[in-house]
Coordinates of C-alpha atoms and ligand atoms in Angstrom, one line a residue:
Chain A
M1 CA -25.9 -0.3 -5.6
P2 CA -25.2 -2.3 -2.5
D3 CA -22.2 -1.9 -0.2
R4 CA -19.1 -3.0 -1.8
I5 CA -15.7 -3.3 0.5
L6 CA -12.9 -2.4 -2.0
A7 CA -10.4 -3.1 0.4
S8 CA -9.1 -3.3 4.0
L9 CA -5.4 -2.3 5.0
C10 CA -4.1 -3.1 8.3
V11 CA -0.8 -1.2 9.7
P12 CA 0.8 -0.3 13.0
G13 CA -0.1 2.6 13.9
R14 CA 3.3 4.7 13.1
A15 CA 4.3 7.4 10.8
E16 CA 6.1 5.5 8.3
S17 CA 2.6 3.2 7.7
L18 CA 0.6 6.5 6.5
R19 CA 2.7 6.2 2.9
L20 CA 1.0 2.9 2.3
I21 CA -2.3 4.0 3.9
R22 CA -2.5 7.0 0.9
G23 CA -1.6 4.9 -1.7
M24 CA -4.3 2.4 -0.7
V25 CA -6.9 4.9 -0.3
R26 CA -5.7 6.5 -3.7
E27 CA -5.4 3.4 -5.4
A28 CA -9.3 2.4 -4.3
A29 CA -10.9 6.1 -5.4
L30 CA -9.3 6.0 -8.6
A31 CA -10.7 2.5 -9.4
R32 CA -14.0 3.6 -8.1
G33 CA -13.8 5.9 -11.1
A34 CA -12.6 9.1 -9.0
T35 CA -10.3 12.2 -10.4
A36 CA -7.1 12.5 -9.3
E37 CA -8.1 16.0 -7.7
W38 CA -11.3 13.7 -6.3
A39 CA -9.0 11.1 -4.7
H40 CA -6.3 13.4 -3.6
D41 CA -9.0 15.0 -1.0
L42 CA -10.2 11.8 0.1
V43 CA -6.6 10.5 0.8
L44 CA -5.6 13.9 3.1
A45 CA -8.9 13.6 4.6
V46 CA -7.9 9.4 5.8
D47 CA -4.3 10.5 6.1
E48 CA -4.9 13.2 8.6
A49 CA -7.5 10.9 10.8
C50 CA -4.7 8.4 10.6
Q51 CA -2.1 10.6 11.6
N52 CA -4.4 11.4 14.5
V53 CA -4.8 8.1 15.8
V54 CA -0.6 7.9 15.4
R55 CA -0.4 11.1 17.4
H56 CA -3.1 11.2 20.1
G57 CA -4.5 8.0 19.7
Y58 CA -1.4 5.8 20.8
G59 CA 1.4 8.6 21.1
D60 CA 0.0 10.8 23.2
H61 CA -0.4 7.8 25.7
G62 CA 2.8 6.3 24.7
L63 CA 0.6 3.4 23.1
S64 CA 1.2 1.2 20.0
G65 CA -0.8 -0.8 18.2
D66 CA -2.9 -1.3 14.5
V67 CA -4.9 0.9 12.4
I68 CA -7.5 -0.6 9.8
V69 CA -8.4 1.4 7.1
E70 CA -11.7 -0.1 5.0
V71 CA -12.7 0.8 2.1
T72 CA -16.4 0.6 0.7
A73 CA -18.1 1.5 -2.5
N74 CA -21.9 2.4 -2.7
G75 CA -24.1 4.6 -5.1
E76 CA -22.9 7.5 -4.1
G77 CA -18.9 7.4 -3.6
L78 CA -16.6 6.0 -0.7
C79 CA -16.3 5.4 3.0
V80 CA -13.5 5.4 4.9
H81 CA -13.9 3.3 8.3
V82 CA -10.5 4.3 10.3
T83 CA -10.4 2.0 13.5
D84 CA -7.8 2.1 16.0
F85 CA -7.0 0.3 19.4
A86 CA -6.4 2.6 21.7
T87 CA -8.2 4.3 24.4
P88 CA -11.9 5.5 23.4
V89 CA -12.2 8.9 23.6
D90 CA -15.3 11.3 23.4
P91 CA -16.0 12.3 19.8
A92 CA -17.5 16.0 21.7
T93 CA -13.7 16.4 23.1
I94 CA -13.0 16.5 19.1
R95 CA -13.0 19.3 17.7
P96 CA -11.3 21.8 15.3
R97 CA -9.4 24.6 16.3
D98 CA -10.8 28.4 14.8
L99 CA -8.4 29.0 12.1
E100 CA -8.7 32.9 12.4
D101 CA -5.9 31.7 15.3
I102 CA -2.9 31.1 13.5
R103 CA -0.4 28.7 15.2
P104 CA 1.2 25.4 14.1
G105 CA -1.5 22.6 14.3
G106 CA -4.8 22.0 14.8
L107 CA -5.7 21.4 11.2
G108 CA -6.5 17.7 11.1
V109 CA -10.1 17.9 12.5
F110 CA -10.9 20.8 10.2
L111 CA -9.6 19.5 7.1
M112 CA -11.1 16.0 7.4
R113 CA -14.5 18.0 8.0
A114 CA -13.9 20.2 5.1
L115 CA -13.3 17.4 2.7
T116 CA -15.8 14.9 3.4
D117 CA -18.8 15.1 3.3
E118 CA -19.6 12.6 6.2
C119 CA -17.0 13.0 9.5
V120 CA -19.0 10.8 12.4
W121 CA -17.5 8.6 15.2
E122 CA -19.4 5.6 15.3
A123 CA -19.8 3.0 18.6
P124 CA -16.7 1.2 18.3
P125 CA -16.7 -2.8 18.4
P126 CA -15.9 -5.3 21.4
G127 CA -11.9 -4.3 21.3
A128 CA -11.1 -1.4 19.1
G129 CA -10.8 1.5 20.2
N130 CA -12.4 4.5 18.5
V131 CA -14.3 4.0 14.4
L132 CA -14.4 7.1 12.4
R133 CA -16.5 7.0 9.1
L134 CA -15.4 9.4 6.8
C135 CA -17.6 9.5 3.4
K136 CA -17.2 11.5 0.0
W137 CA -19.9 11.1 -2.5
L138 CA -18.9 11.4 -6.2
P139 CA -20.4 13.7 -8.7
K140 CA -23.3 13.1 -9.9
N141 CA -22.2 12.1 -13.4
S142 CA -20.2 9.5 -11.7
R143 CA -22.4 7.5 -9.4
E144 CA -24.1 5.4 -11.3
G145 CA -23.8 2.2 -11.9
E146 CA -21.0 -0.4 -11.2
H147 CA -17.3 0.8 -11.5
T148 CA -15.6 2.1 -14.7
Chain B
M1 CA 11.1 13.5 0.7
S2 CA 14.1 15.7 0.0
V3 CA 15.3 19.1 1.3
S4 CA 18.3 20.9 0.2
V5 CA 19.0 24.7 1.6
S6 CA 21.1 27.1 -0.5
N7 CA 21.9 30.9 -0.3
R8 CA 21.3 32.8 -3.0
G9 CA 21.6 37.2 -2.5
G10 CA 21.9 37.0 1.1
A11 CA 18.4 34.7 1.4
H12 CA 18.1 31.3 2.0
I13 CA 16.4 29.1 -0.5
V14 CA 14.8 26.0 0.9
T15 CA 14.0 22.8 -1.8
L16 CA 11.3 20.8 -1.1
A17 CA 10.6 17.8 -3.2
G18 CA 8.4 14.9 -3.0
E19 CA 5.4 14.1 -0.4
I20 CA 5.5 15.9 2.7
D21 CA 3.7 14.1 6.4
L22 CA 3.7 13.6 10.0
Q23 CA 6.7 10.9 8.9
T24 CA 9.4 13.6 6.6
S25 CA 7.6 16.9 8.1
P26 CA 10.3 17.1 10.6
Q27 CA 13.7 17.6 8.3
V28 CA 11.4 20.5 6.8
R29 CA 10.8 22.2 10.2
D30 CA 15.0 21.6 11.1
A31 CA 15.6 23.3 7.4
V32 CA 13.4 26.3 7.6
L33 CA 13.9 26.6 11.8
D34 CA 17.5 26.7 10.8
S35 CA 17.7 28.7 7.7
L36 CA 16.1 31.4 10.4
R37 CA 18.1 31.0 12.6
Q38 CA 21.1 31.8 10.2
G39 CA 19.2 35.6 9.9
G40 CA 18.0 37.0 6.5
A41 CA 15.1 36.2 4.3
V42 CA 13.6 32.7 3.9
V43 CA 12.3 31.3 0.4
I44 CA 10.3 28.1 0.2
D45 CA 10.5 26.2 -3.1
M46 CA 7.9 24.0 -3.3
G47 CA 8.0 23.4 -6.7
G48 CA 8.4 19.6 -5.9
I49 CA 6.3 18.9 -3.5
S50 CA 3.4 16.3 -4.8
Y51 CA 1.4 16.1 -1.5
I52 CA 1.2 17.9 2.2
D53 CA -0.5 17.6 5.0
S54 CA -1.6 19.4 8.2
S55 CA 2.1 18.4 9.5
G56 CA 3.6 19.9 6.7
V57 CA 1.3 22.9 7.1
A58 CA 2.3 23.2 10.3
S59 CA 5.9 23.5 9.7
L60 CA 5.7 26.6 7.4
V61 CA 3.4 28.2 9.9
E62 CA 6.0 27.7 12.5
G63 CA 8.7 29.8 10.0
F64 CA 6.2 32.4 9.1
Q65 CA 5.7 33.2 12.9
V66 CA 9.8 33.1 13.8
A67 CA 10.1 35.3 10.5
R68 CA 8.0 38.0 11.8
R69 CA 9.0 38.2 14.9
Q70 CA 12.4 38.7 13.1
G71 CA 11.3 41.0 10.6
V72 CA 12.3 38.8 8.1
A73 CA 10.4 37.8 4.7
F74 CA 9.0 34.6 4.4
I75 CA 8.3 33.6 1.1
L76 CA 6.7 30.7 -0.1
A77 CA 7.6 29.8 -4.4
A78 CA 5.9 28.2 -7.4
V79 CA 3.3 26.5 -5.1
S80 CA 1.6 23.3 -7.1
P81 CA -1.7 23.0 -7.2
A82 CA -2.5 20.4 -4.9
A83 CA -0.6 22.2 -2.0
M84 CA -2.2 25.7 -2.6
R85 CA -5.8 23.7 -2.2
V86 CA -4.7 22.9 1.4
L87 CA -3.5 26.6 1.9
Q88 CA -6.4 27.5 1.2
L89 CA -8.4 25.4 2.6
A90 CA -7.0 26.2 6.0
R91 CA -7.3 29.8 5.1
L92 CA -3.5 30.6 5.2
D93 CA -3.7 31.6 1.3
K94 CA -4.5 35.1 3.0
V95 CA -1.5 34.9 5.9
F96 CA 1.5 34.0 3.8
A97 CA 3.4 35.6 0.7
F98 CA 3.8 33.9 -2.3
Q99 CA 5.5 34.1 -5.6
P100 CA 5.6 32.3 -8.8
D101 CA 9.2 31.2 -8.3
V102 CA 12.4 31.3 -6.7
D103 CA 14.0 34.4 -9.0
T104 CA 10.5 36.0 -8.5
A105 CA 10.9 36.1 -5.0
L106 CA 14.4 36.9 -4.3
A107 CA 13.5 40.0 -7.3
E108 CA 10.4 41.5 -5.7
G109 CA 9.7 39.7 -2.4
I110 CA 12.5 40.0 0.2
Chain C
M1 CA 15.9 -7.8 13.3
P2 CA 12.5 -9.4 14.6
D3 CA 9.5 -10.4 12.3
R4 CA 8.0 -6.7 11.6
I5 CA 4.1 -6.8 9.9
L6 CA 4.3 -3.8 7.4
A7 CA 0.7 -4.2 6.1
S8 CA -1.7 -6.6 5.7
L9 CA -4.5 -6.0 2.8
C10 CA -7.7 -7.6 2.2
V11 CA -9.3 -7.2 -1.2
P12 CA -12.1 -9.0 -2.9
G13 CA -10.3 -11.9 -4.9
R14 CA -10.9 -9.9 -8.8
A15 CA -9.1 -8.5 -11.0
E16 CA -9.9 -4.8 -10.6
S17 CA -7.9 -5.7 -6.9
L18 CA -4.5 -6.0 -8.4
R19 CA -3.8 -2.5 -9.1
L20 CA -4.1 -2.2 -4.9
I21 CA -2.2 -5.3 -3.9
R22 CA 0.6 -3.9 -6.2
G23 CA 1.0 -0.4 -4.8
M24 CA 0.9 -1.7 -1.3
V25 CA 3.8 -4.4 -1.8
R26 CA 5.4 -2.1 -3.7
E27 CA 5.0 0.9 -0.9
A28 CA 5.9 -1.2 1.4
A29 CA 9.1 -2.8 -0.1
L30 CA 9.6 0.9 -1.1
A31 CA 9.5 1.7 2.8
R32 CA 11.6 -1.2 4.0
G33 CA 15.0 0.9 1.8
A34 CA 14.4 -1.4 -1.5
T35 CA 14.9 0.2 -5.2
A36 CA 12.5 0.3 -7.5
E37 CA 13.7 -2.3 -9.8
W38 CA 13.6 -4.5 -6.7
A39 CA 10.4 -3.9 -5.5
H40 CA 9.2 -4.7 -9.0
D41 CA 9.9 -7.8 -9.6
L42 CA 8.6 -8.7 -6.0
V43 CA 5.3 -7.2 -7.2
L44 CA 5.5 -8.9 -10.0
A45 CA 5.5 -12.2 -8.6
V46 CA 2.8 -11.1 -6.0
D47 CA 0.3 -10.1 -8.6
E48 CA 0.9 -13.6 -9.8
A49 CA 0.2 -15.2 -7.1
C50 CA -3.0 -13.5 -6.9
Q51 CA -3.7 -13.5 -10.4
N52 CA -3.7 -17.1 -9.6
V53 CA -6.1 -17.0 -6.8
V54 CA -8.4 -15.2 -8.8
R55 CA -8.1 -17.0 -11.6
H56 CA -7.9 -20.8 -10.5
G57 CA -8.4 -20.4 -7.1
Y58 CA -12.2 -18.5 -7.7
G59 CA -12.5 -18.1 -11.2
D60 CA -12.0 -22.0 -12.3
H61 CA -14.6 -23.0 -9.6
G62 CA -17.2 -19.8 -10.1
L63 CA -16.6 -18.7 -6.8
S64 CA -15.8 -15.5 -5.2
G65 CA -14.1 -14.8 -2.3
D66 CA -11.6 -12.8 -0.1
V67 CA -7.7 -12.1 -1.1
I68 CA -5.3 -11.5 1.8
V69 CA -1.9 -9.9 1.4
E70 CA 0.4 -9.5 4.1
V71 CA 3.7 -7.9 4.2
T72 CA 6.8 -9.0 6.7
A73 CA 9.9 -7.7 7.1
N74 CA 12.7 -9.3 9.0
G75 CA 16.6 -8.8 8.6
E76 CA 16.9 -10.7 5.0
G77 CA 14.2 -8.9 3.3
L78 CA 10.5 -9.2 3.0
C79 CA 8.1 -12.0 3.2
V80 CA 4.5 -11.6 1.9
H81 CA 2.0 -14.2 2.5
V82 CA -1.0 -14.9 0.1
T83 CA -4.0 -15.9 1.7
D84 CA -7.0 -17.4 0.1
F85 CA -10.5 -19.2 1.2
A86 CA -10.6 -21.3 -1.9
T87 CA -10.9 -25.1 -2.4
P88 CA -7.8 -26.1 -1.1
V89 CA -5.2 -27.6 -3.6
D90 CA -2.0 -29.7 -3.8
P91 CA 0.9 -27.9 -4.3
A92 CA 2.6 -30.6 -5.9
T93 CA 0.0 -29.8 -8.6
I94 CA 1.1 -26.5 -9.3
R95 CA 4.3 -26.6 -11.5
P96 CA 5.5 -24.2 -14.1
R97 CA 5.9 -25.1 -17.7
D98 CA 8.4 -25.9 -19.8
L99 CA 9.6 -22.6 -21.7
E100 CA 10.6 -24.3 -24.3
D101 CA 6.8 -24.6 -25.2
I102 CA 6.1 -21.2 -26.7
R103 CA 2.4 -20.5 -26.1
P104 CA -0.2 -18.0 -24.3
G105 CA -0.2 -18.5 -20.6
G106 CA 1.5 -20.7 -18.1
L107 CA 4.2 -18.0 -16.9
G108 CA 2.7 -16.9 -13.6
V109 CA 4.3 -19.8 -11.4
F110 CA 7.3 -19.7 -13.5
L111 CA 8.1 -15.9 -12.3
M112 CA 7.0 -16.1 -8.8
R113 CA 9.8 -18.8 -8.7
A114 CA 12.1 -17.2 -10.2
L115 CA 11.5 -13.7 -8.6
T116 CA 11.7 -14.4 -5.4
D117 CA 14.4 -16.4 -3.0
E118 CA 11.6 -18.6 -1.2
C119 CA 8.4 -19.4 -2.8
V120 CA 6.4 -22.5 -0.4
W121 CA 3.1 -23.7 0.0
E122 CA 2.1 -23.2 4.1
A123 CA -0.4 -25.1 5.8
P124 CA -3.6 -23.0 5.6
P125 CA -4.5 -21.9 9.0
P126 CA -8.5 -23.1 9.6
G127 CA -11.2 -21.9 7.8
A128 CA -8.2 -20.5 4.7
G129 CA -8.4 -22.5 1.3
N130 CA -4.6 -21.8 0.3
V131 CA -1.3 -19.7 1.8
L132 CA 1.5 -19.1 -0.4
R133 CA 4.7 -17.3 1.6
L134 CA 6.9 -15.4 -1.6
C135 CA 10.1 -13.9 0.2
K136 CA 12.4 -12.5 -1.3
W137 CA 16.2 -11.3 0.1
L138 CA 17.6 -7.5 0.0
P139 CA 21.0 -7.5 -0.9
K140 CA 24.0 -7.6 2.3
N141 CA 24.1 -3.8 2.6
S142 CA 20.3 -3.2 3.0
R143 CA 19.8 -5.6 5.1
E144 CA 21.4 -4.1 8.0
G145 CA 19.2 -2.7 11.5
E146 CA 15.8 -1.4 11.4
H147 CA 14.1 0.4 7.9
T148 CA 15.7 3.1 6.7
Chain D
M1 CA -4.1 1.5 -19.1
S2 CA -5.0 2.7 -22.7
V3 CA -4.6 1.5 -25.9
S4 CA -5.0 2.9 -29.5
V5 CA -4.6 1.4 -33.2
S6 CA -3.3 3.5 -36.1
N7 CA -2.2 2.7 -39.8
R8 CA 0.8 3.8 -41.1
G9 CA 2.6 2.4 -44.4
G10 CA 0.4 -0.5 -44.5
A11 CA 1.4 -1.7 -40.8
H12 CA -1.2 -1.7 -37.7
I13 CA 1.0 0.6 -34.7
V14 CA -0.8 -0.9 -31.9
T15 CA 0.0 2.0 -29.4
L16 CA -0.1 0.6 -25.6
A17 CA 0.5 3.0 -22.4
G18 CA 0.2 2.3 -18.7
E19 CA -0.1 -1.3 -16.9
I20 CA -1.2 -4.3 -18.5
D21 CA -2.0 -6.6 -15.7
L22 CA -5.4 -9.2 -15.9
Q23 CA -8.0 -6.4 -16.2
T24 CA -6.5 -4.7 -19.1
S25 CA -4.4 -7.8 -20.8
P26 CA -8.1 -8.3 -22.7
Q27 CA -7.8 -5.3 -24.3
V28 CA -4.4 -5.7 -25.6
R29 CA -5.2 -8.8 -27.2
D30 CA -8.4 -7.4 -28.5
A31 CA -6.6 -4.7 -29.9
V32 CA -3.4 -6.4 -31.2
L33 CA -6.1 -9.6 -32.5
D34 CA -7.9 -7.1 -34.8
S35 CA -5.1 -5.9 -36.3
L36 CA -3.9 -9.0 -37.7
R37 CA -7.4 -10.1 -38.6
Q38 CA -7.5 -6.9 -41.2
G39 CA -4.3 -8.6 -42.6
G40 CA -0.5 -7.2 -42.7
A41 CA 2.3 -6.0 -40.3
V42 CA 1.8 -5.1 -37.0
V43 CA 3.9 -3.1 -35.0
I44 CA 3.5 -3.0 -31.0
D45 CA 4.4 0.4 -29.4
M46 CA 5.9 -0.6 -26.3
G47 CA 7.4 3.0 -25.0
G48 CA 4.2 4.0 -22.7
I49 CA 3.9 0.6 -20.5
S50 CA 5.2 1.0 -17.0
Y51 CA 4.0 -2.3 -16.0
I52 CA 3.4 -5.7 -17.5
D53 CA 2.5 -8.6 -16.1
S54 CA 1.8 -12.7 -17.4
S55 CA -1.0 -12.2 -18.8
G56 CA 0.0 -9.3 -20.9
V57 CA 3.0 -10.8 -21.9
A58 CA 0.2 -13.6 -23.4
S59 CA -1.6 -11.2 -25.3
L60 CA 1.7 -10.7 -27.1
V61 CA 3.0 -14.5 -27.8
E62 CA -1.1 -14.9 -29.3
G63 CA -0.4 -12.4 -31.8
F64 CA 3.1 -13.5 -32.4
Q65 CA 1.8 -16.9 -32.9
V66 CA -1.2 -15.6 -35.8
A67 CA 1.1 -13.3 -37.0
R68 CA 3.6 -16.2 -37.6
R69 CA 0.7 -18.4 -39.0
Q70 CA -0.2 -15.4 -41.4
G71 CA 3.3 -14.5 -42.6
V72 CA 3.2 -11.0 -41.6
A73 CA 5.6 -9.4 -39.4
F74 CA 5.2 -8.9 -35.5
I75 CA 7.1 -6.3 -33.7
L76 CA 8.2 -5.2 -30.4
A77 CA 8.5 -1.8 -30.5
A78 CA 10.2 0.7 -27.6
V79 CA 10.4 -2.0 -25.0
S80 CA 11.0 -0.3 -21.7
P81 CA 13.6 -1.9 -18.9
A82 CA 11.2 -3.0 -17.0
A83 CA 9.0 -4.8 -19.7
M84 CA 12.2 -6.3 -20.9
R85 CA 12.9 -8.1 -17.9
V86 CA 9.5 -10.0 -17.8
L87 CA 10.3 -11.0 -21.0
Q88 CA 14.2 -11.8 -20.3
L89 CA 12.8 -14.1 -17.4
A90 CA 10.2 -15.7 -19.7
R91 CA 13.2 -16.4 -22.0
L92 CA 10.8 -14.9 -24.8
D93 CA 13.4 -11.7 -25.7
K94 CA 15.3 -14.8 -28.3
V95 CA 11.6 -15.2 -29.7
F96 CA 10.0 -11.9 -30.4
A97 CA 11.4 -9.7 -32.7
F98 CA 12.7 -6.3 -31.6
Q99 CA 13.0 -2.9 -32.8
P100 CA 14.1 0.8 -31.1
D101 CA 11.0 2.3 -31.9
V102 CA 7.9 2.3 -34.3
D103 CA 10.1 3.9 -37.5
T104 CA 12.8 2.1 -37.5
A105 CA 10.3 -1.0 -37.1
L106 CA 8.4 0.6 -39.9
A107 CA 11.9 1.3 -41.7
E108 CA 13.2 -2.1 -41.4
G109 CA 11.7 -4.7 -39.6
I110 CA 8.4 -5.3 -41.8
Ligands
ADP1 N1 -8.0 9.7 17.0 C1 -7.8 10.4 18.2 N2 -7.9 10.4 19.1 C2 -7.6 11.0 20.5 N3 -7.5 12.5 20.3 C3 -7.8 12.9 19.2 C4 -7.6 12.1 18.2 N4 -8.2 13.3 17.0 C5 -8.0 14.1 17.5 N5 -8.0 14.6 18.7 C6 -8.3 15.0 19.6 O1 -8.7 16.5 18.7 C7 -8.0 17.4 18.7 C8 -7.5 18.7 17.5 O2 -7.3 17.7 16.0 P1 -6.5 18.3 15.2 O3 -7.7 18.9 14.6 O4 -5.9 16.8 14.1 O5 -5.3 19.2 15.8 P2 -3.7 18.8 16.3 O6 -3.8 17.2 16.3 O7 -2.6 19.3 15.7 O8 -4.0 19.4 17.7 C9 -6.7 17.2 19.1 O9 -5.1 18.0 19.4 C10 -6.7 16.3 20.2 O10 -7.0 16.4 21.7
ADP2 N1 -4.1 -20.4 -6.4 C1 -4.2 -21.7 -7.4 N2 -5.3 -22.4 -7.4 C2 -5.3 -23.6 -7.6 N3 -4.3 -23.8 -8.6 C3 -3.3 -23.0 -9.3 C4 -3.1 -22.0 -8.4 N4 -2.0 -21.1 -8.9 C5 -1.8 -21.9 -10.1 N5 -2.8 -23.0 -10.4 C6 -2.0 -24.3 -11.1 O1 -0.9 -24.3 -11.7 C7 -1.0 -24.0 -13.3 C8 0.2 -22.9 -13.8 O2 -0.1 -22.2 -13.5 P1 0.6 -20.3 -14.2 O3 2.0 -20.9 -14.5 O4 0.6 -19.2 -13.5 O5 -0.3 -20.9 -14.9 P2 -1.7 -20.5 -16.1 O6 -2.4 -20.1 -15.2 O7 -1.5 -19.4 -16.9 O8 -2.1 -21.9 -16.4 C9 -2.4 -23.3 -13.1 O9 -2.8 -23.2 -14.6 C10 -3.2 -24.3 -12.1 O10 -3.4 -25.5 -12.3

């Protein structure tokens, strides 16, 4: 099964856009045959990624800009690319905190990694700031063939 | 998302419903910290929460820490499976005090 | 209140994409402070527009291509632009049928017009096929200022 | 979207639930026309429909026309406000036969 773009959403990088992003990712996952639980986990991972763009990519630097969320289906499951137009960051500096240290915040990157099978920052195309690739594989029995 | 606060048997009940995310979690934080500021135990009724992200969890962790410092009970009641999943992933299921519903929380938790 | 793009969604012009489009338009309308009923009517109008792109723009000619749905908020309400990459059609040839003639089909354009305050085909930008602009104004008391 | 067909008192009950759109309306059309092919009245239980577009309405109009040609009853039962709004806009509220629920449709409509 070749890669197939299910949807690409471009929204302002603001807190109010997160509901829209969640709705889009959830619908795409359900259309690909995912269960509600599987869809929830991918939705949460993408929400955390976009939240970090809103708070750190744009917010920390007083910038504003768009977030593009693109959902692709392939034979194994779904991949979501989150692209921002903020200052490129060194992925090595983005790390989850130690969970033993109980304090508010610092969970986003940890959740993104825990909820997905792939979580990698890709080389951004010219003009973009950062591109994060999040993939999650479906259980074996939902993988074969086209979407349901 | 909706937040409402009520008082029962000297405890503050913070009732949350809907989706708690980066946009709505500041309201949760305000309600939790306001209740703690007034003194007494706080019970969070999470039965109506359909979604919670790390910013919502952060508001709860902040409440938990303030309550511990004040020596009052801070209880999560009626936590849905979706919310519990997030708390488990964050390994907070061993940190918070849970009760199946508000009545039990008031009778046994505080 | 200046025009503000709430979201832009690009999906394959296929029946399976319609759920995604509806979810996005609904969330955007609710985010702008619309009631569920108001949102339903805009969602249905956009669905009918996109359905026609799928069936007529692409389907009738054995073509495939994307549909872009862009939602903009302004002081009066919401405008949705539906862009396809099919063969440009003369808007004058697109007309609702006479409702007295009870037969299956032929309701889409009628509903689009009945459910919106503006329904016009705009000059498509280079490379695009057709651009349909659908606008719906909010009741006066939900109009002022920024979104809720 | 889900479609199920059952038989009660010689009538076919087509029970629809979920969203009827360009993708799902062919299933509705098939179930309606299959039921009519077997003869007897058809009642469409629309109580579970949360959304219907013009392609869904077209499937119902097609059923209505075949039923009229066959001289059998074709009844829409438990139509939700959202579905009724679409039927009214299309001026089909004066065309179809409506009943508040399947029981009433079976008792009085056929
Ligand atoms: N999109 C991003 N752009 C820039 N920095 C980021 C981005 N995402 C994460 N970071 C960095 O990684 C750190 C960890 O992120 P996270 O686990 O979500 O916790 P928190 O955001 O609560 O600090 C952040 O504090 C920030 O320094
Ligand atoms: N996007 C489009 N591209 C090309 N032709 C269209 C498009 N939308 C509508 N039309 C034309 O307008 C007619 C009326 O459309 P509509 O009211 O939706 O009824 P129906 O599609 O059931 O015929 C169509 O039959 C078609 O000829």
